[in-house]
Coordinates of C-alpha atoms in Angstrom, one line a residue:
M226 CA -12.0 6.0 23.7
K227 CA -12.2 7.0 20.1
A228 CA -11.2 4.4 17.4
V229 CA -11.5 3.7 13.8
R230 CA -13.0 0.3 13.1
F231 CA -14.6 -1.7 10.3
H232 CA -17.5 -4.1 11.1
E233 CA -17.5 -5.7 7.7
F234 CA -14.9 -6.1 4.9
G235 CA -15.0 -3.7 2.0
G236 CA -13.9 -0.4 0.6
P237 CA -12.7 2.6 2.5
G238 CA -16.3 3.5 3.4
V239 CA -16.5 0.6 5.9
L240 CA -14.2 2.5 8.2
R241 CA -16.0 4.1 11.1
Y242 CA -14.7 6.7 13.5
E243 CA -16.6 5.7 16.7
D244 CA -16.5 5.1 20.4
A245 CA -14.9 1.8 21.6
E246 CA -14.1 0.3 25.0
Q247 CA -10.6 1.1 26.3
P248 CA -8.6 -2.1 26.3
V249 CA -7.2 -3.7 29.4
P250 CA -3.7 -5.3 29.2
G251 CA -3.4 -9.0 29.8
P252 CA -0.3 -10.9 30.9
G253 CA 2.7 -9.8 29.0
Q254 CA 0.9 -6.8 27.4
V255 CA 1.1 -3.1 27.9
R256 CA -1.4 -0.5 27.0
I257 CA -0.1 2.4 25.0
R258 CA -1.6 5.9 24.7
V259 CA -1.2 6.3 21.0
A260 CA 0.7 9.3 19.7
G261 CA 0.6 8.1 16.1
T262 CA 0.1 5.2 13.7
S263 CA 0.6 5.1 10.0
F264 CA -1.0 3.8 6.8
N265 CA 0.5 0.8 5.1
G266 CA -0.7 -0.9 2.0
V267 CA -1.5 -4.1 3.9
D268 CA -4.0 -2.2 5.9
A269 CA -6.2 -1.8 2.8
N270 CA -5.8 -5.4 1.9
I271 CA -6.9 -6.5 5.4
R272 CA -9.8 -4.1 5.3
G273 CA -10.9 -5.4 1.9
G274 CA -11.0 -9.0 3.2
N275 CA -8.2 -10.1 0.9
M276 CA -5.9 -11.4 3.6
Q277 CA -8.2 -13.6 5.7
G278 CA -6.0 -16.6 4.9
P279 CA -2.6 -15.4 6.1
I280 CA -3.9 -12.6 8.4
P281 CA -7.3 -13.5 9.8
V282 CA -8.9 -10.7 11.9
A283 CA -12.0 -10.7 14.0
L284 CA -14.7 -8.1 13.4
P285 CA -15.0 -5.3 14.3
H286 CA -11.3 -4.7 13.7
T287 CA -9.2 -1.6 14.3
P288 CA -6.4 -1.2 11.7
G289 CA -3.0 0.3 12.3
I290 CA 0.1 -2.0 12.5
D291 CA 2.6 0.7 13.4
V292 CA 2.4 2.4 16.8
A293 CA 4.3 5.2 18.6
G294 CA 3.1 6.3 22.0
T295 CA 3.5 6.3 25.7
V296 CA 3.0 3.2 28.0
D297 CA 0.2 3.9 30.4
A298 CA -0.6 0.5 31.9
L299 CA 1.1 -2.8 32.4
G300 CA -0.2 -6.3 32.3
E301 CA 0.9 -9.1 34.7
G302 CA 4.5 -10.2 34.3
V303 CA 5.8 -7.2 32.2
T304 CA 9.3 -6.5 33.2
G305 CA 10.6 -4.4 30.3
P306 CA 8.7 -1.2 29.5
A307 CA 7.5 1.0 32.3
V308 CA 4.6 3.4 32.6
G309 CA 5.6 6.7 31.0
D310 CA 8.1 5.2 28.6
A311 CA 7.9 6.4 25.0
V312 CA 7.9 3.4 22.7
V313 CA 7.5 2.3 19.1
G314 CA 6.4 -1.1 17.8
F315 CA 5.2 -3.3 14.9
L316 CA 2.0 -4.8 16.3
P317 CA 0.6 -8.3 15.6
M318 CA -1.3 -8.0 12.3
T319 CA -4.2 -10.3 13.5
E320 CA -5.0 -8.1 16.6
D321 CA -6.5 -4.7 16.9
G322 CA -4.2 -2.0 15.8
A323 CA -3.3 1.6 16.7
A324 CA -5.9 3.6 14.8
A325 CA -7.3 4.5 18.2
E326 CA -6.5 6.5 21.3
Y327 CA -5.2 3.4 23.1
V328 CA -3.9 0.1 22.0
L329 CA -2.6 -3.1 23.5
A330 CA 0.9 -4.4 22.5
P331 CA 3.0 -7.4 23.6
A332 CA 5.8 -5.9 25.6
D333 CA 8.4 -7.8 23.7
V334 CA 7.7 -6.2 20.3
L335 CA 8.4 -2.7 21.6
A336 CA 11.6 -0.6 21.4
A337 CA 12.3 2.8 23.0
A338 CA 11.1 5.6 20.7
P339 CA 13.7 7.9 19.0
T340 CA 14.2 11.1 20.9
T341 CA 15.2 13.3 18.0
V342 CA 11.8 13.3 16.2
P343 CA 8.3 14.0 17.3
L344 CA 6.8 10.9 18.9
A345 CA 3.9 10.7 16.4
D346 CA 6.4 10.8 13.5
A347 CA 8.2 7.7 14.9
A348 CA 5.1 5.7 13.8
A349 CA 6.5 6.0 10.2
L350 CA 9.4 3.7 11.1
P351 CA 8.5 0.2 12.3
I352 CA 7.0 -1.9 9.5
V353 CA 8.7 -0.2 6.5
G354 CA 12.0 0.3 8.2
L355 CA 12.0 -3.4 9.3
T356 CA 11.1 -4.5 5.7
A357 CA 14.1 -2.6 4.3
Y358 CA 16.4 -3.8 7.0
Q359 CA 15.4 -7.5 6.7
A360 CA 15.5 -7.4 2.9
L361 CA 19.0 -6.0 2.7
F362 CA 20.8 -7.6 5.6
E363 CA 19.0 -10.8 6.5
H364 CA 18.0 -12.0 3.1
A365 CA 20.4 -10.3 0.7
G366 CA 23.4 -10.3 3.0
L367 CA 24.4 -6.9 1.7
Q368 CA 28.2 -6.2 1.8
P369 CA 30.2 -2.9 1.3
G370 CA 31.0 -2.2 -2.4
Q371 CA 28.1 -4.2 -3.8
R372 CA 25.7 -2.8 -6.4
V373 CA 22.0 -2.7 -5.3
L374 CA 19.0 -2.0 -7.5
V375 CA 16.0 -0.8 -5.5
N376 CA 13.0 -1.0 -7.8
G377 CA 10.2 1.3 -6.4
A378 CA 12.5 3.5 -4.3
G379 CA 10.1 6.4 -4.2
G380 CA 7.8 4.7 -1.6
A381 CA 8.3 4.5 2.1
V382 CA 10.2 1.2 2.2
G383 CA 12.3 2.4 -0.7
G384 CA 13.4 5.5 1.2
Y385 CA 14.7 3.4 4.1
A386 CA 16.3 0.8 1.8
V387 CA 18.2 3.5 -0.2
Q388 CA 19.5 5.1 3.1
L389 CA 20.5 1.8 4.7
A390 CA 22.2 0.4 1.5
R391 CA 24.2 3.6 1.1
A392 CA 25.2 3.6 4.7
A393 CA 26.4 0.0 4.3
G394 CA 28.8 1.2 1.5
A395 CA 26.7 0.0 -1.5
H396 CA 26.4 1.6 -4.9
V397 CA 22.6 2.2 -5.0
I398 CA 20.6 2.3 -8.3
A399 CA 17.0 3.4 -7.7
T400 CA 13.9 3.5 -9.8
A401 CA 11.5 6.3 -9.0
S402 CA 9.0 8.7 -10.6
P403 CA 10.0 12.3 -11.4
R404 CA 8.1 13.5 -8.3
S405 CA 10.2 11.3 -6.0
A406 CA 13.6 11.6 -7.8
D407 CA 15.0 14.4 -5.7
R408 CA 14.0 12.7 -2.5
V409 CA 15.6 9.4 -3.6
R410 CA 18.8 11.2 -4.5
A411 CA 18.8 12.9 -1.1
D412 CA 18.4 9.5 0.5
G413 CA 21.7 8.5 -1.1
A414 CA 21.0 6.9 -4.5
S415 CA 24.0 7.1 -6.9
E416 CA 21.8 6.6 -9.9
V417 CA 18.0 7.3 -10.4
V418 CA 16.0 5.7 -13.3
D419 CA 12.6 7.1 -14.2
H420 CA 10.4 4.1 -14.3
T421 CA 7.5 6.1 -15.7
A422 CA 9.4 6.5 -19.0
G423 CA 8.4 3.0 -20.1
D424 CA 10.0 -0.4 -19.4
V425 CA 13.5 1.1 -19.3
V426 CA 15.0 -0.5 -16.2
A427 CA 16.7 -3.4 -18.0
T428 CA 18.4 -1.0 -20.5
A429 CA 19.2 1.8 -18.0
V430 CA 21.1 -0.4 -15.6
T431 CA 24.5 -0.6 -17.4
G432 CA 26.0 -3.5 -15.5
P433 CA 25.1 -6.5 -13.4
V434 CA 24.0 -5.9 -9.8
D435 CA 24.6 -8.0 -6.7
V436 CA 21.1 -7.4 -5.2
V437 CA 17.7 -6.5 -6.6
L438 CA 15.1 -5.3 -4.1
N439 CA 11.8 -5.2 -5.8
L440 CA 9.2 -3.1 -4.0
A441 CA 6.9 -2.4 -7.0
P442 CA 3.8 -4.4 -8.3
V443 CA 5.4 -5.2 -11.6
E444 CA 4.3 -7.8 -14.2
P445 CA 5.8 -11.3 -14.0
E446 CA 7.9 -10.7 -17.1
Q447 CA 9.3 -7.4 -15.7
L448 CA 10.3 -9.3 -12.5
A449 CA 12.0 -11.9 -14.6
A450 CA 13.9 -9.1 -16.4
L451 CA 15.0 -7.8 -13.1
A452 CA 16.3 -11.2 -12.1
G453 CA 18.3 -11.2 -15.3
L454 CA 20.2 -8.1 -14.1
V455 CA 21.5 -10.0 -11.1
R456 CA 25.1 -11.3 -11.4
D457 CA 25.8 -15.0 -10.9
G458 CA 25.4 -15.9 -7.2
G459 CA 23.3 -12.8 -6.5
V460 CA 19.9 -12.3 -4.9
L461 CA 16.5 -10.9 -5.8
V462 CA 14.3 -10.0 -2.8
N463 CA 10.7 -9.4 -3.6
T464 CA 8.1 -7.8 -1.4
T465 CA 5.1 -8.2 -3.7
V466 CA 4.5 -11.7 -2.3
W467 CA 1.4 -12.5 -4.5
M468 CA 4.0 -12.9 -7.3
P469 CA 6.8 -15.4 -6.4
A470 CA 10.4 -14.2 -6.8
P471 CA 12.1 -15.9 -9.7
S472 CA 15.3 -17.8 -9.2
D473 CA 18.0 -19.0 -11.7
E474 CA 19.6 -22.1 -10.4
A475 CA 22.0 -22.4 -13.3
R476 CA 23.5 -19.1 -12.4
G477 CA 23.1 -19.4 -8.6
V478 CA 20.7 -16.5 -8.4
R479 CA 18.3 -16.8 -5.5
G480 CA 14.8 -15.4 -5.5
I481 CA 13.4 -14.6 -2.0
D482 CA 9.9 -13.6 -1.1
L483 CA 10.0 -11.3 2.0
F484 CA 7.4 -11.6 4.7
V485 CA 8.4 -8.9 7.2
R486 CA 8.2 -9.8 10.9
S487 CA 8.3 -7.8 14.1
D488 CA 11.7 -7.7 15.7
A489 CA 12.3 -5.4 18.7
A490 CA 16.1 -5.7 18.5
Q491 CA 16.3 -4.7 14.8
L492 CA 13.8 -1.9 15.5
A493 CA 16.0 -0.7 18.3
E494 CA 19.0 -0.7 15.9
L495 CA 17.0 1.5 13.5
V496 CA 16.0 3.9 16.3
G497 CA 19.6 4.2 17.2
R498 CA 20.5 5.2 13.7
V499 CA 17.7 7.8 13.7
D500 CA 19.0 9.3 16.9
R501 CA 22.6 9.3 15.6
G502 CA 21.5 11.2 12.5
E503 CA 22.2 8.2 10.2
L504 CA 18.6 7.5 9.2
R505 CA 16.0 10.0 8.3
I506 CA 12.3 9.4 9.1
A507 CA 10.3 11.0 6.2
V508 CA 6.7 11.9 6.9
A509 CA 4.7 13.2 3.9
E510 CA 1.6 14.2 5.8
R511 CA -0.1 14.0 9.2
V512 CA -3.8 13.0 9.2
P513 CA -6.3 13.2 12.1
L514 CA -7.7 9.8 13.2
A515 CA -11.2 10.9 12.0
G516 CA -9.8 11.3 8.5
L517 CA -8.5 7.7 8.2
A518 CA -11.2 6.6 5.8
D519 CA -10.4 9.5 3.5
L520 CA -6.7 8.5 3.6
H521 CA -7.6 4.9 2.6
A522 CA -9.6 6.3 -0.3
R523 CA -6.8 8.5 -1.5
A524 CA -4.4 5.7 -1.2
A525 CA -6.7 3.5 -3.4
D526 CA -6.6 6.3 -6.1
G527 CA -2.8 6.6 -5.9
G528 CA -3.0 9.9 -4.2
I529 CA -0.4 9.3 -1.5
S530 CA 3.4 9.9 -2.1
G531 CA 5.5 8.9 0.9
K532 CA 4.5 8.0 4.4
A533 CA 1.3 9.3 6.1
V534 CA 1.1 9.4 9.9
V535 CA -2.3 9.2 11.6
V536 CA -2.7 11.2 14.8
P537 CA -5.4 10.6 17.4
G538 CA -6.9 13.7 19.1
S539 CA -6.2 16.1 16.3

């Protein structure tokens, strides 16, 4: 099969489009013919060798944490997915990923793919959709009528977070650049703050919020200012885990660092929302597998807005 792999850690140039052995599923695994994977920021950090502590990978390594595709072989003991099923999943980060024509997946991380979008596009859902879902509902305990500030709403996680929070009955305040503002409003934001106009968030948010979801790589003092916007007893959930979320024990404000995990039941819930028209999968571009190194390079230069899907055989 064709795959993109890196044999050493480094910049985007270490990614090679090459022939690789087609994998054989072991007990509890299925083999998926890949329709699409996607680019996530963590892919670049793993490729650069910056995550060998929390996410050790063996070389050569195939990136691609998200997968959408069709089951084509079953390992011993698999009782859920069947050959021919269209599935999506968030793959184990330490194993080979879906930047290939075929990939192995534990059967228990998979959910049925949405039927209302092209199968390849469904690869834009798992890791970012689960990040937004877990941040809002597991960690923040979002309730109808609450005020939510999504800092960095113009990115892929932000798009899902705004949609999910609005659907839950929250008042959503979102920060985004001018190029993303219309999309963020379409996702359901009640207020949009231009974060490129300087450090204006603390002054633009006119009242306390119940939840802050920080998705942006801000400076520590900016994150502390965001925590100051949270009402007593509220929550700040932070996805930039290299910078711990601040808490304020005197006011009962909790700071939570989010490490997203694979959860097939939650993913199935998100898929159901997609098929009911309640959640929109946004794909900014579709890139052939052979162009993955270029995609990584453009991402490093800030040249990607929204979610990019990577498609084998195109």
